[in-house]
Short mmCIF file of C-alpha atoms in Angstrom, two decimals:
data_model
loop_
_atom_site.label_atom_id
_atom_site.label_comp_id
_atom_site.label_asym_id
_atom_site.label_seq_id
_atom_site.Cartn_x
_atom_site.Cartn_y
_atom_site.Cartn_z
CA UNK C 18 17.95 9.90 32.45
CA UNK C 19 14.15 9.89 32.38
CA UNK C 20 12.07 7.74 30.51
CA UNK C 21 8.32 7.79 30.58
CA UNK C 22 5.87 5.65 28.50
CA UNK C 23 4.19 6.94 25.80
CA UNK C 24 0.58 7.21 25.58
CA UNK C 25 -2.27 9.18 23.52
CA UNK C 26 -1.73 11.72 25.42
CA UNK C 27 1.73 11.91 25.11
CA UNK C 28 2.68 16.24 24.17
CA UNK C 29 3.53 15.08 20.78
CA UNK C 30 3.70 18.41 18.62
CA UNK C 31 4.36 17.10 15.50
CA UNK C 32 4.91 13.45 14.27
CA UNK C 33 2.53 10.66 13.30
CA UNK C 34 0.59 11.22 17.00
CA UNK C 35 -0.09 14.56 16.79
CA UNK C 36 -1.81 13.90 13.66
CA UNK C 37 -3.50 10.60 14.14
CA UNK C 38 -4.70 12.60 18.05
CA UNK C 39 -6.12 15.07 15.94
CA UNK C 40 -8.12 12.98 13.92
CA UNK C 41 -9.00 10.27 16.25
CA UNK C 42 -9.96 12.77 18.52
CA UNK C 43 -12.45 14.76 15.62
CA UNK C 44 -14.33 11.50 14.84
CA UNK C 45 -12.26 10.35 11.56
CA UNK C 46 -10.81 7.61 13.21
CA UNK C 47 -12.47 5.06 15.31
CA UNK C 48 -10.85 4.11 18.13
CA UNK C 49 -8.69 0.60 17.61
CA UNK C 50 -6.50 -0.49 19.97
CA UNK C 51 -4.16 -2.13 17.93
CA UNK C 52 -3.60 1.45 15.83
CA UNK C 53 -3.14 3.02 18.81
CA UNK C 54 0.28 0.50 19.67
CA UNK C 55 1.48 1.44 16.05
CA UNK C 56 1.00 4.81 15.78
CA UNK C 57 3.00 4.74 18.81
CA UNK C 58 5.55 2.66 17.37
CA UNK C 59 5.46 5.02 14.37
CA UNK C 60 6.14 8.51 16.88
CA UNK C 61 9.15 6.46 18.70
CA UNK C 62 11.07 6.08 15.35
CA UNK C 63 9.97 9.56 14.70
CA UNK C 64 11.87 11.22 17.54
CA UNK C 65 14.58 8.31 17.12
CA UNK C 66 15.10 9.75 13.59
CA UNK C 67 14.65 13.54 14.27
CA UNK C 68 17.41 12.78 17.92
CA UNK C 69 19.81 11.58 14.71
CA UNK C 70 19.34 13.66 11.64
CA UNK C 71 17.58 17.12 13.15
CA UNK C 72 20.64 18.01 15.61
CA UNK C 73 20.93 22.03 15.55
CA UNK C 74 17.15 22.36 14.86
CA UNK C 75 14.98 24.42 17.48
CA UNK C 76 14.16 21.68 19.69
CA UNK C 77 10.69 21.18 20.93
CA UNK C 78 9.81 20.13 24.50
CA UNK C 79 10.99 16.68 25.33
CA UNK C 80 8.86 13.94 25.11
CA UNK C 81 10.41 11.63 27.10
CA UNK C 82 10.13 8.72 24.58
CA UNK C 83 13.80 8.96 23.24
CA UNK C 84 17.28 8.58 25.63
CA UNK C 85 18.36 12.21 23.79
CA UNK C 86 15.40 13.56 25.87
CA UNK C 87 17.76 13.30 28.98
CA UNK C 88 18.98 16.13 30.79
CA UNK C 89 21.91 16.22 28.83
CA UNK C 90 20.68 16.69 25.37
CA UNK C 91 20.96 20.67 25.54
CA UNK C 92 25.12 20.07 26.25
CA UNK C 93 24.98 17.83 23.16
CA UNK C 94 23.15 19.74 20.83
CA UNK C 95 24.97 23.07 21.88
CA UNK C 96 28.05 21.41 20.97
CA UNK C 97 26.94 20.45 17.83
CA UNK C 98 25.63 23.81 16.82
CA UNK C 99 29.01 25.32 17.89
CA UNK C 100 30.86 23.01 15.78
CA UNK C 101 28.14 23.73 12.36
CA UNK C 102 29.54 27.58 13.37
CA UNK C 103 33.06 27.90 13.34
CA UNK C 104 33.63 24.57 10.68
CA UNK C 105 32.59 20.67 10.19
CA UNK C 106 29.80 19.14 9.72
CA UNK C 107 27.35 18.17 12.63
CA UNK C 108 27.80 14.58 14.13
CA UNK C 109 24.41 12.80 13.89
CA UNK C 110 23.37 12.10 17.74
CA UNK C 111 23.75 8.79 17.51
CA UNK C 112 26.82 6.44 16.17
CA UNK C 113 23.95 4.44 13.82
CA UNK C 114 20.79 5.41 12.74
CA UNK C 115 17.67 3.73 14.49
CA UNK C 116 15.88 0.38 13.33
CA UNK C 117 13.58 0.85 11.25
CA UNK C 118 9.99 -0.92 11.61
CA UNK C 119 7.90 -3.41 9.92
CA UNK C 120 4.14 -3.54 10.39
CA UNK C 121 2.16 -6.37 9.40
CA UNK C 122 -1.26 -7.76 9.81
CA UNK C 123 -4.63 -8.82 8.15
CA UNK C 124 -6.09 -6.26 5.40
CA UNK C 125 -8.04 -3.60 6.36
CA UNK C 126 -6.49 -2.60 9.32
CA UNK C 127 -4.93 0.59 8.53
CA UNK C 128 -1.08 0.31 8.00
CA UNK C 129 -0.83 1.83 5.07
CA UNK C 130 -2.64 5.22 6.47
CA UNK C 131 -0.56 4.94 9.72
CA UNK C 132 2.51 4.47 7.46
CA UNK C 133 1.47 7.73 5.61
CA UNK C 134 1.36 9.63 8.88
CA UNK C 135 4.80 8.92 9.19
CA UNK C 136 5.33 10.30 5.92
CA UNK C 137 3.19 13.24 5.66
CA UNK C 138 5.15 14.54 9.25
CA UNK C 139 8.23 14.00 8.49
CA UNK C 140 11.10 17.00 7.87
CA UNK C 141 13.34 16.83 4.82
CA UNK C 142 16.12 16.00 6.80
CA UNK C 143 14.80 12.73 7.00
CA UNK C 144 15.17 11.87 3.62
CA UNK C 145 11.99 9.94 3.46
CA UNK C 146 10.62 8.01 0.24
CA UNK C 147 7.59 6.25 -0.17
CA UNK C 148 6.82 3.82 -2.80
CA UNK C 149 4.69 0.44 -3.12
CA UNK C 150 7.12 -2.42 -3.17
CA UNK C 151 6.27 -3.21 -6.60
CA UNK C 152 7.55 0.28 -7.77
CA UNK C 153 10.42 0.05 -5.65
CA UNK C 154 11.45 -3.01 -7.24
CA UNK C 155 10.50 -2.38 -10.88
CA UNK C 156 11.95 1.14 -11.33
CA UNK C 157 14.40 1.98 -8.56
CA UNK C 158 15.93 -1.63 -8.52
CA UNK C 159 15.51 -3.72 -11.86
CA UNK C 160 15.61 -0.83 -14.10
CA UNK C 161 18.67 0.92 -12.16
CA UNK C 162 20.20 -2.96 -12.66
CA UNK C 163 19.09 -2.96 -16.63
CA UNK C 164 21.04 0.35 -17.01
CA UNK C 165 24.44 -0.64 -14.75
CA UNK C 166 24.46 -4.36 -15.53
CA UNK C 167 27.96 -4.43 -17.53
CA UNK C 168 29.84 -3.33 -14.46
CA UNK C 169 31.00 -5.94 -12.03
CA UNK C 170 28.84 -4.79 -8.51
CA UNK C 171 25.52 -3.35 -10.12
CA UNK C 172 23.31 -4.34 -6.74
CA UNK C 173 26.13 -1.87 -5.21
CA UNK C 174 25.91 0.40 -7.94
CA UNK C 175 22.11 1.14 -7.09
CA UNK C 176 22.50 0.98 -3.51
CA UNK C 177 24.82 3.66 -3.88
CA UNK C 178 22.55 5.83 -6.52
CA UNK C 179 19.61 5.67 -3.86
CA UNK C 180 21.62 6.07 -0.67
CA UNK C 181 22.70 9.45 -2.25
CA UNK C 182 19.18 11.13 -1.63
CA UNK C 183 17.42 8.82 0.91
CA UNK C 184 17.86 7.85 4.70
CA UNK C 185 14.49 6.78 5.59
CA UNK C 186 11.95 3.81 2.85
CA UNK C 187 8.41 3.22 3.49
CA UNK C 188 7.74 0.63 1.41
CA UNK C 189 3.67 -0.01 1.09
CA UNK C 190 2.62 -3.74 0.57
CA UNK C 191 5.69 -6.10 0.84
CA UNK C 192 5.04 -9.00 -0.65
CA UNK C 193 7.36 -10.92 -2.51
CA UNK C 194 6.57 -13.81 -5.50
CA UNK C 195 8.89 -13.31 -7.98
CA UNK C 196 12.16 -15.55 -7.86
CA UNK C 197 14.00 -12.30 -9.71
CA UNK C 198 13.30 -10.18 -6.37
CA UNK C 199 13.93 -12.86 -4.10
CA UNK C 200 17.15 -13.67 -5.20
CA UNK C 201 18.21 -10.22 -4.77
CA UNK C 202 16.95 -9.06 -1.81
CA UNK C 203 19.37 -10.05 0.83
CA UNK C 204 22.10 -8.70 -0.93
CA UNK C 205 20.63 -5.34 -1.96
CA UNK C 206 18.75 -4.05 1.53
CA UNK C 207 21.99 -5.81 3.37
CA UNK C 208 23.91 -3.15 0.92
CA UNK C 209 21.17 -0.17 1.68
CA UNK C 210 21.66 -1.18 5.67
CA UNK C 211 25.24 -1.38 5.59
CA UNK C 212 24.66 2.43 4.11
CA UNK C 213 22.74 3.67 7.00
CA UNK C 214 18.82 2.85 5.59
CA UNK C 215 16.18 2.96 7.57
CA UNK C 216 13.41 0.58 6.44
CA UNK C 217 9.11 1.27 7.32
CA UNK C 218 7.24 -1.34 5.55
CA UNK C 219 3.48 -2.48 5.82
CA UNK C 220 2.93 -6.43 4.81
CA UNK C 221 0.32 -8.73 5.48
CA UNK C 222 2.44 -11.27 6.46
CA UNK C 223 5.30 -11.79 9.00
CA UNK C 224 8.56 -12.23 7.97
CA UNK C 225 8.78 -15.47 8.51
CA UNK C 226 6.05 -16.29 6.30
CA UNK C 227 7.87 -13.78 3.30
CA UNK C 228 7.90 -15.75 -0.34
CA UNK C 229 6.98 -19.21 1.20
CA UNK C 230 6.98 -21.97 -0.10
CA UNK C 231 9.12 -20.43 -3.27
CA UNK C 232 12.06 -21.33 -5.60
CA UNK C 233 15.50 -20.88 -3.96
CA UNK C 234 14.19 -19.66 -1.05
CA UNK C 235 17.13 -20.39 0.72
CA UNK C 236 18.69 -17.42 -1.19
CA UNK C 237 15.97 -15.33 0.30
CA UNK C 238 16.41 -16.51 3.94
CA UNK C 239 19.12 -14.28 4.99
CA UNK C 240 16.94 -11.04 3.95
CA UNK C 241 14.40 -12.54 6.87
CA UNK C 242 17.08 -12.88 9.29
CA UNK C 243 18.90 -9.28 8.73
CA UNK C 244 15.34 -7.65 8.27
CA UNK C 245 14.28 -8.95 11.96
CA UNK C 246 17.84 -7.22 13.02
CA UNK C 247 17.26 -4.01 11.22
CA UNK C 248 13.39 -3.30 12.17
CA UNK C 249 10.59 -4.03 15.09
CA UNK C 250 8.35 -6.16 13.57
CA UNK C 251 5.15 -5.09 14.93
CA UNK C 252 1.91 -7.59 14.73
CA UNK C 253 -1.04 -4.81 13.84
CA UNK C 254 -3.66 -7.66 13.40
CA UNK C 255 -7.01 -6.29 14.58
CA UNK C 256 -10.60 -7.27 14.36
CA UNK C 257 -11.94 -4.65 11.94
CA UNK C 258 -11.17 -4.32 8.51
CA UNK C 259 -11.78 -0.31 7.69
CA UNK C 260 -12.72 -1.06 4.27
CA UNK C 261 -15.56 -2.85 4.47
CA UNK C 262 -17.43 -1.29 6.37
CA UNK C 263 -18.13 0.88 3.32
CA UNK C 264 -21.29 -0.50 1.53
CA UNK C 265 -21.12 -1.26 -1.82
CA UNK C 266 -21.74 1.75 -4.38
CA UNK C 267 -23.47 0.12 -7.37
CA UNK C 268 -22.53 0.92 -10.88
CA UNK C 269 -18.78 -0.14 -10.88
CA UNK C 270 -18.95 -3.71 -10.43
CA UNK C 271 -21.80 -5.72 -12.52
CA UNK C 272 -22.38 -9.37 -11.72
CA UNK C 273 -25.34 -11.54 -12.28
CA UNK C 274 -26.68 -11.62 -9.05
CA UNK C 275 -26.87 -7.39 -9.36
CA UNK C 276 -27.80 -6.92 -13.41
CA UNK C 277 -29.43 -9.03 -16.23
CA UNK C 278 -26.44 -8.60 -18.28
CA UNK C 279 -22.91 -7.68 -16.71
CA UNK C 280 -21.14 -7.13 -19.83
CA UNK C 281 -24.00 -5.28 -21.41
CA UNK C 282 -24.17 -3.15 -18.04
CA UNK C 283 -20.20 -2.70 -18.18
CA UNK C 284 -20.58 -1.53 -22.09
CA UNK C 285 -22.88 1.16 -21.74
CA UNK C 286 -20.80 2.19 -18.54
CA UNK C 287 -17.44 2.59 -21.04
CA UNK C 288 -19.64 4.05 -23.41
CA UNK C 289 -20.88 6.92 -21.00
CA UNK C 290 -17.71 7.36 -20.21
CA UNK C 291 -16.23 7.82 -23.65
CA UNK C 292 -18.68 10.12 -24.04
CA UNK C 293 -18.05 12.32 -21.50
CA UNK C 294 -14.71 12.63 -22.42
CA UNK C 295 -15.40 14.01 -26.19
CA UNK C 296 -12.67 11.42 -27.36
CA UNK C 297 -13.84 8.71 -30.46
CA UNK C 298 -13.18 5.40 -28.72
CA UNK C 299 -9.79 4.00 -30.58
CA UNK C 300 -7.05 1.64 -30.39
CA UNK C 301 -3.54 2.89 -28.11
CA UNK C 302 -0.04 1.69 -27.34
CA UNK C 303 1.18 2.73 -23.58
CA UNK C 304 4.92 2.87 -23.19
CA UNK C 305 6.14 0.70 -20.68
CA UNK C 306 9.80 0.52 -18.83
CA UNK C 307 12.79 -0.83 -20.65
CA UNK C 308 11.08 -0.13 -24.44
CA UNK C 309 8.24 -2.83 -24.09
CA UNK C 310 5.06 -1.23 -24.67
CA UNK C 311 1.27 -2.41 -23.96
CA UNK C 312 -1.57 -2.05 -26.76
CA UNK C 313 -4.78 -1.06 -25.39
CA UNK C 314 -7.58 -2.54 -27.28
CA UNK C 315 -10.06 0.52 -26.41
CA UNK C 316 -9.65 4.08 -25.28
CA UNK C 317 -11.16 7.51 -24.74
CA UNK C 318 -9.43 10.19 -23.33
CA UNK C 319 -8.70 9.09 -19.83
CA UNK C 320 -10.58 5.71 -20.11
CA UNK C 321 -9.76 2.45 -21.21
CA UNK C 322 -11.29 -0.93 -21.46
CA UNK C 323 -9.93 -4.69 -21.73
CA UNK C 324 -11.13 -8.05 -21.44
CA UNK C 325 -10.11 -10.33 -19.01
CA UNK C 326 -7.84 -12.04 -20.89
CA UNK C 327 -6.70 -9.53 -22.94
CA UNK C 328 -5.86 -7.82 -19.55
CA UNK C 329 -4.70 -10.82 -17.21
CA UNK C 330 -4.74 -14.30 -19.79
CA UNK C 331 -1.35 -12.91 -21.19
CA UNK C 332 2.19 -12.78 -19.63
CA UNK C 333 1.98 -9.27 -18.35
CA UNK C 334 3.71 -7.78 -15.34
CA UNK C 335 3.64 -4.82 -12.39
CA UNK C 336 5.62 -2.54 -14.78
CA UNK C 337 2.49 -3.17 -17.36
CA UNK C 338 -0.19 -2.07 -15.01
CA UNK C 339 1.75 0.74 -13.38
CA UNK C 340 1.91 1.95 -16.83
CA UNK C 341 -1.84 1.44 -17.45
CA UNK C 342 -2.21 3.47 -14.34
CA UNK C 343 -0.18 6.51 -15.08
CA UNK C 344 -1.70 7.02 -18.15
CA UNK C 345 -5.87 6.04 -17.27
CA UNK C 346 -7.99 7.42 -14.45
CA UNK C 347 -10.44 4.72 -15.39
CA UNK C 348 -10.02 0.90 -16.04
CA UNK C 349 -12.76 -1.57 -17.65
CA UNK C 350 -12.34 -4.80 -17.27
CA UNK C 351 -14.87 -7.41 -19.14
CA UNK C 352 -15.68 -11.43 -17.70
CA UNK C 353 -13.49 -11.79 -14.53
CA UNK C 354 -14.00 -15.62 -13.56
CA UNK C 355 -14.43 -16.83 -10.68
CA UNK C 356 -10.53 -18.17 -10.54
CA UNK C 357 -9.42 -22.29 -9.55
CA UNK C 358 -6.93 -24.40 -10.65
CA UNK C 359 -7.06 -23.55 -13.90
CA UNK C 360 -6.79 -20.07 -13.58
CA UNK C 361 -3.66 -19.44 -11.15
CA UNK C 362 -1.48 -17.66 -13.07
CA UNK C 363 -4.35 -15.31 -14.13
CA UNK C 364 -5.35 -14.88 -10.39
CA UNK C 365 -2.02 -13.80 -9.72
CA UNK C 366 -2.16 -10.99 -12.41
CA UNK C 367 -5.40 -10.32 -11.19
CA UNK C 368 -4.07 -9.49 -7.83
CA UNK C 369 -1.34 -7.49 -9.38
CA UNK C 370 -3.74 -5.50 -11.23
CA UNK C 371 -5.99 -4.54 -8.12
CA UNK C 372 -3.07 -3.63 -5.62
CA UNK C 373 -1.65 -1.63 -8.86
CA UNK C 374 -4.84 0.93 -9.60
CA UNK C 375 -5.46 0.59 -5.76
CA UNK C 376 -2.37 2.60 -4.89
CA UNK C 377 -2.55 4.92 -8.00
CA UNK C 378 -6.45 5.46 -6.67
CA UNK C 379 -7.22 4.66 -10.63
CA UNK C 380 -11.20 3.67 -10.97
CA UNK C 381 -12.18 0.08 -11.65
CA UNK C 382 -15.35 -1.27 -13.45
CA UNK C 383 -16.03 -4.23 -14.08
CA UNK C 384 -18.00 -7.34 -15.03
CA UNK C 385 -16.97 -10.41 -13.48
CA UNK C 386 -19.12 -14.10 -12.65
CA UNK C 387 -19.31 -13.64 -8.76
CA UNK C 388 -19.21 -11.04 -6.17
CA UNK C 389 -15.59 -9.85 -4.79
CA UNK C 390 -16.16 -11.89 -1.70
CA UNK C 391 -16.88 -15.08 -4.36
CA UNK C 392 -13.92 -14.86 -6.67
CA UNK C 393 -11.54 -16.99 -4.39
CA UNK C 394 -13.37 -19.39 -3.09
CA UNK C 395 -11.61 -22.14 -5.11
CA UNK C 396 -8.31 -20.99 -4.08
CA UNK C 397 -6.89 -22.22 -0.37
CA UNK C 398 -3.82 -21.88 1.77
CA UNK C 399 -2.71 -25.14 2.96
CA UNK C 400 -4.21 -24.76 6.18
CA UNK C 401 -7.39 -24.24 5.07
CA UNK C 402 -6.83 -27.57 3.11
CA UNK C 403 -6.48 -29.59 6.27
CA UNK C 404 -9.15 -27.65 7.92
CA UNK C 405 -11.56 -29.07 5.15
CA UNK C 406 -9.72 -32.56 5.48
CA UNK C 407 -10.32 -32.66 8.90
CA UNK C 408 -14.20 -31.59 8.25
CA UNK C 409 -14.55 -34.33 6.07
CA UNK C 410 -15.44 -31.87 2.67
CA UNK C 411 -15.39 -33.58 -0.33
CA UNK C 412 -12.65 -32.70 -2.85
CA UNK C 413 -13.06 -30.00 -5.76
CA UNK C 414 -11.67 -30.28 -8.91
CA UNK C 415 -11.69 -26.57 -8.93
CA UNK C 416 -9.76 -26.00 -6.12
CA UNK C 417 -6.37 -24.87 -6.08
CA UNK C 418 -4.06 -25.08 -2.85
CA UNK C 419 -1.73 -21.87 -2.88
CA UNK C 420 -0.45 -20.32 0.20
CA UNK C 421 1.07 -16.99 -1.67
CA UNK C 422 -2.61 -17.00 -3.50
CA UNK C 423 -4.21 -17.87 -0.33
CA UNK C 424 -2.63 -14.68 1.63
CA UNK C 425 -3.37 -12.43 -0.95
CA UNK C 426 -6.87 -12.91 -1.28
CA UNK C 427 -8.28 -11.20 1.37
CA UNK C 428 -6.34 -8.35 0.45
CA UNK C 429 -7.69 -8.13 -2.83
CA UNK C 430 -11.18 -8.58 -2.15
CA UNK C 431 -10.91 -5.85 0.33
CA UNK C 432 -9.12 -3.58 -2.24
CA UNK C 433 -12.02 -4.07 -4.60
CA UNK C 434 -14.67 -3.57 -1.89
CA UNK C 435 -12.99 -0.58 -0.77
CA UNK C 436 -12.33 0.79 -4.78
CA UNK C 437 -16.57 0.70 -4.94
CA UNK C 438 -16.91 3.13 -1.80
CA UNK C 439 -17.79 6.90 -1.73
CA UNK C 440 -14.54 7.56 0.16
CA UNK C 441 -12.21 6.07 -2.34
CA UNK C 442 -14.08 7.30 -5.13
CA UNK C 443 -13.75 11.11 -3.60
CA UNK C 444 -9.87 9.96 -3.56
CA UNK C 445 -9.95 9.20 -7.21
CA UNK C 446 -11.68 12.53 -7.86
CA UNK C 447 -9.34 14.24 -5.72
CA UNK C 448 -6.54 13.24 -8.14
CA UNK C 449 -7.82 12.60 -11.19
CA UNK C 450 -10.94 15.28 -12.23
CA UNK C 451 -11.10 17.08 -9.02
CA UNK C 452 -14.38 19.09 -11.16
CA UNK C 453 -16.42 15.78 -9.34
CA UNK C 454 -15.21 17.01 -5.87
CA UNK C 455 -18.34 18.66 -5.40
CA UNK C 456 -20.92 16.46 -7.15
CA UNK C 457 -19.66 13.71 -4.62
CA UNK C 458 -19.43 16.37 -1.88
CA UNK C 459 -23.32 16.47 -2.30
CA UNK C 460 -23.45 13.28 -2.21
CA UNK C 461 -21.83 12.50 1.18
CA UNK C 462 -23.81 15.29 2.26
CA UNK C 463 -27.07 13.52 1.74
CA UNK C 464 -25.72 10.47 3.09
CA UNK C 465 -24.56 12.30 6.54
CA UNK C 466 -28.32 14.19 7.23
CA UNK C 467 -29.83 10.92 6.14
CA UNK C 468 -27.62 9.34 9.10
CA UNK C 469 -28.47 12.07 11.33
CA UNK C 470 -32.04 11.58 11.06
CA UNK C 471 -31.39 8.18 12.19
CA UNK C 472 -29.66 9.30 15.06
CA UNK C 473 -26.11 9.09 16.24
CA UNK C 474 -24.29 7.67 19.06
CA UNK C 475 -23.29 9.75 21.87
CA UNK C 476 -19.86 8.91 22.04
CA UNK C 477 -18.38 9.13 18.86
CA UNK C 478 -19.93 10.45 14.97
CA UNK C 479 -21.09 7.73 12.98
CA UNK C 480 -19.99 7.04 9.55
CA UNK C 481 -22.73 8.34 7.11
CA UNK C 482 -24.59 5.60 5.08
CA UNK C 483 -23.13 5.01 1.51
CA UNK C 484 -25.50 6.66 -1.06
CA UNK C 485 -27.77 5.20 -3.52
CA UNK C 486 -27.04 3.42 -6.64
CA UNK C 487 -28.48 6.18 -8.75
CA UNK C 488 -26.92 9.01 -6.29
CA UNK C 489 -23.14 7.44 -6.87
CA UNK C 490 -23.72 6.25 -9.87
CA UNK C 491 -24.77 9.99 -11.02
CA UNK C 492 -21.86 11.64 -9.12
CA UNK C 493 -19.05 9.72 -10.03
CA UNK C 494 -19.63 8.03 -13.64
CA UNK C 495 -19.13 11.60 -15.23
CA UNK C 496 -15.58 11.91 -15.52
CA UNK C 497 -13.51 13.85 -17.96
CA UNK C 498 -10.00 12.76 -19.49
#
């Protein structure tokens, strides 16, 4: 058999390379080592999984990544189209299906687009869903359980349910806090495996460092052990974080260091917005999952606004916010402190919230005390603690030592940094009032000649300048419901 490494230039025709060449290779991605390892990682499970479920397909020109690329793979396959002829059911190629892989690293770095690639290339024989983790858990696991929890195996039950349309899970953003998952976990994916799953999952922590420091975590330690069994874990940690090296776009996110008056600022904002959308500003009620609902203090059409601690001071949940984001394209949020001690559980909403409208691409605005980059800076994993020990730094009342907290941070800040950027704002047109597509097209248009004038580098196109305040702030604070 012949086996040959894989590489960029690897005669990938379809798969997560051939699309992340393409783009790498037109300027839309820069060029990061550490995305080049995963995407590779990512088009080696691709052939795995085409090699097992695609048998009796036209088969493209060998790569030489897989062990069915061997000179004997034409014998195999013409056996199993023979047998799909004249009765049975083609015999996957191999006994199991392959492991699956899990991708973590710092925020920023691009796993959740080079888990999409995967995604976007791959044929409906593989089955493939993709979900955020917190969807995953609160509607294809918890409410499955809610509706099969008088029978005696209900973790089976749903294992079953979603093994009957599904081979292949991308899970976006595993992260687990709740003592409800993480009692559960082990038994359900060690179910889904025992079914044939095959698990893709983005984190930004290793396994090993999975719900830390939480309740019963012994319960949760076998899920660590099987998942290291069932996937690669791949380290994607790199250098650059994508998202901010957007610039801020002003008009979304009002502190005092960037307006006299944030709430005032974030008013008129939800007032122009209401506008726009020809609704009277009024009291609503959101259905969310299992018959709870949410009331919504004040909405217009596709815009709503809450306080802080109307928002994130109260027990709310995932399933809350995922309803919030379903039905808004737009999300106000008044006074968001500058969280400590005091404020934990409402910095864990908080994070919630972000990673929530984040993956829905729902538009935040805001007024909060400090800038993104400020709103944790009371909050500290433990080594950070020891770090300031060792430094001699006096104590804080304020502070707060959380590891989960501490982990998540960075994510979230990056989230909101990347939520005020042309880009994702083009996203959140795209989906929600795709009438602004070409108000912001003008926009990055401007932006790009006012790069070129500057000049460009000769080996690679430059990312345009973010516009204005008044040039975003005129494109994209105009949407309809």
């Amino acid at each position: 058999m012949v086996l040959r490494r894989l590489s960029l230039a690897h005669p990938a025709e379809a798969g997560p390379l051939a699309q992340y060449r393409k783009n790498r290779f037109a300027g839309v991605y820069r060029k990061d080592p550490r995305q080049e390892t995963t995407v590779l990682a990512l088009q080696r499970l691709y052939e795995e999984l085409c090699a097992c479920y695609c048998v009796g397909r036209p088969r493209r020109r060998g790569s030489g990544l897989t062990l069915s690329d061997h000179v004997g793979a034409s014998q195999k396959e013409q056996h199993a189209w023979w047998q799909s002829i004249f009765g049975g059911r083609s015999s996957p190629a191999h006994s199991r299906p392959p492991r699956g892989l899990y991708m973590w690293g710092g925020v920023g770095t691009g796993k959740t687009m080079l888990m999409d690639l995967l995604a976007a290339s791959a044929p409906p024989e593989f089955q493939l869903r993709r979900l955020t983790f917190h969807e995953f858990m609160l509607h294809e696991v918890h409410g499955r359980l809610f509706r099969h929890q008088h029978i005696a195996d209900p973790l089976a039950a749903v294992a079953d349910r979603l093994m009957c349309d599904m081979r292949v899970l991308c899970l976006d953003e595993f992260f687990v806090t709740d003592v409800a998952d993480a009692t559960i976990l082990a038994r359900l994916f060690g179910y889904l495996w025992d079914r044939g799953l095959v698990l893709v999952a983005t984190s930004n922590r290793a396994p090993e460092g999975l719900y830390k420091n939480g309740l019963q975590r012994d319960l949760f330690l076998p899920f660590i052990d099987r998942l290291g069994r069932e996937t690669r874990v791949h380290d994607i940690s790199s250098s650059i974080d994508y998202r901010r090296l957007a610039h801020h776009s002003q008009g979304l996110y009002f502190t005092p260091g960037n307006c006299e008056d944030p709430h005032a600022e974030l008013a008129a904002s939800f007032r122009m917005l209401a506008a726009a959308c020809l609704e009277d500003a009024a009291p609503a009620r959101v259905q969310v999952a299992m018959g709870r609902h949410l009331d919504v203090p004040h909405t217009s059409g596709g815009v709503c606004m809450f306080t802080f601690e109307e928002l994130c001071g109260r027990p709310v949940a995932a399933a809350d916010y995922i309803a919030l984001a379903n039905r808004f394209h737009t999300v106000a949020v008044e006074g968001v402190p500058e969280f400590s001690g005091a404020t934990r559980s409402q910095a864990y909403r908080f994070l919630t919230l972000v990673d929530v409208l984040y993956e829905h691409r729902v538009r935040l605005v805001c007024s909060a005390a400090v800038e993104p980059t400020e709103l944790f800076t009371h909050i500290h994993t433990q080594a950070e603690s020891r770090e300031q020990a060792e430094r001699g730094e006096a104590d804080d009342p304020r502070d707060v030592v959380d590891d989960n907290l501490g982990f998540s941070k960075d994510r979230c800040v990056s989230r909101l940094t990347d939520m005020q950027s042309l880009s994702y704002l083009t996203a959140h047109a795209r989906k929600h009032s795709p009438n602004l597509l070409l108000a912001l097209e003008e926009v990055a248009q401007k932006a790009e000649a006012v790069g070129a004038a500057g000049g460009a580098a000769a080996d690679r196109p430059q990312e345009p300048e973010e516009p204005s305040m008044e040039d975003a702030r005129a494109a994209t604070m105009a949407a309809t419901g």
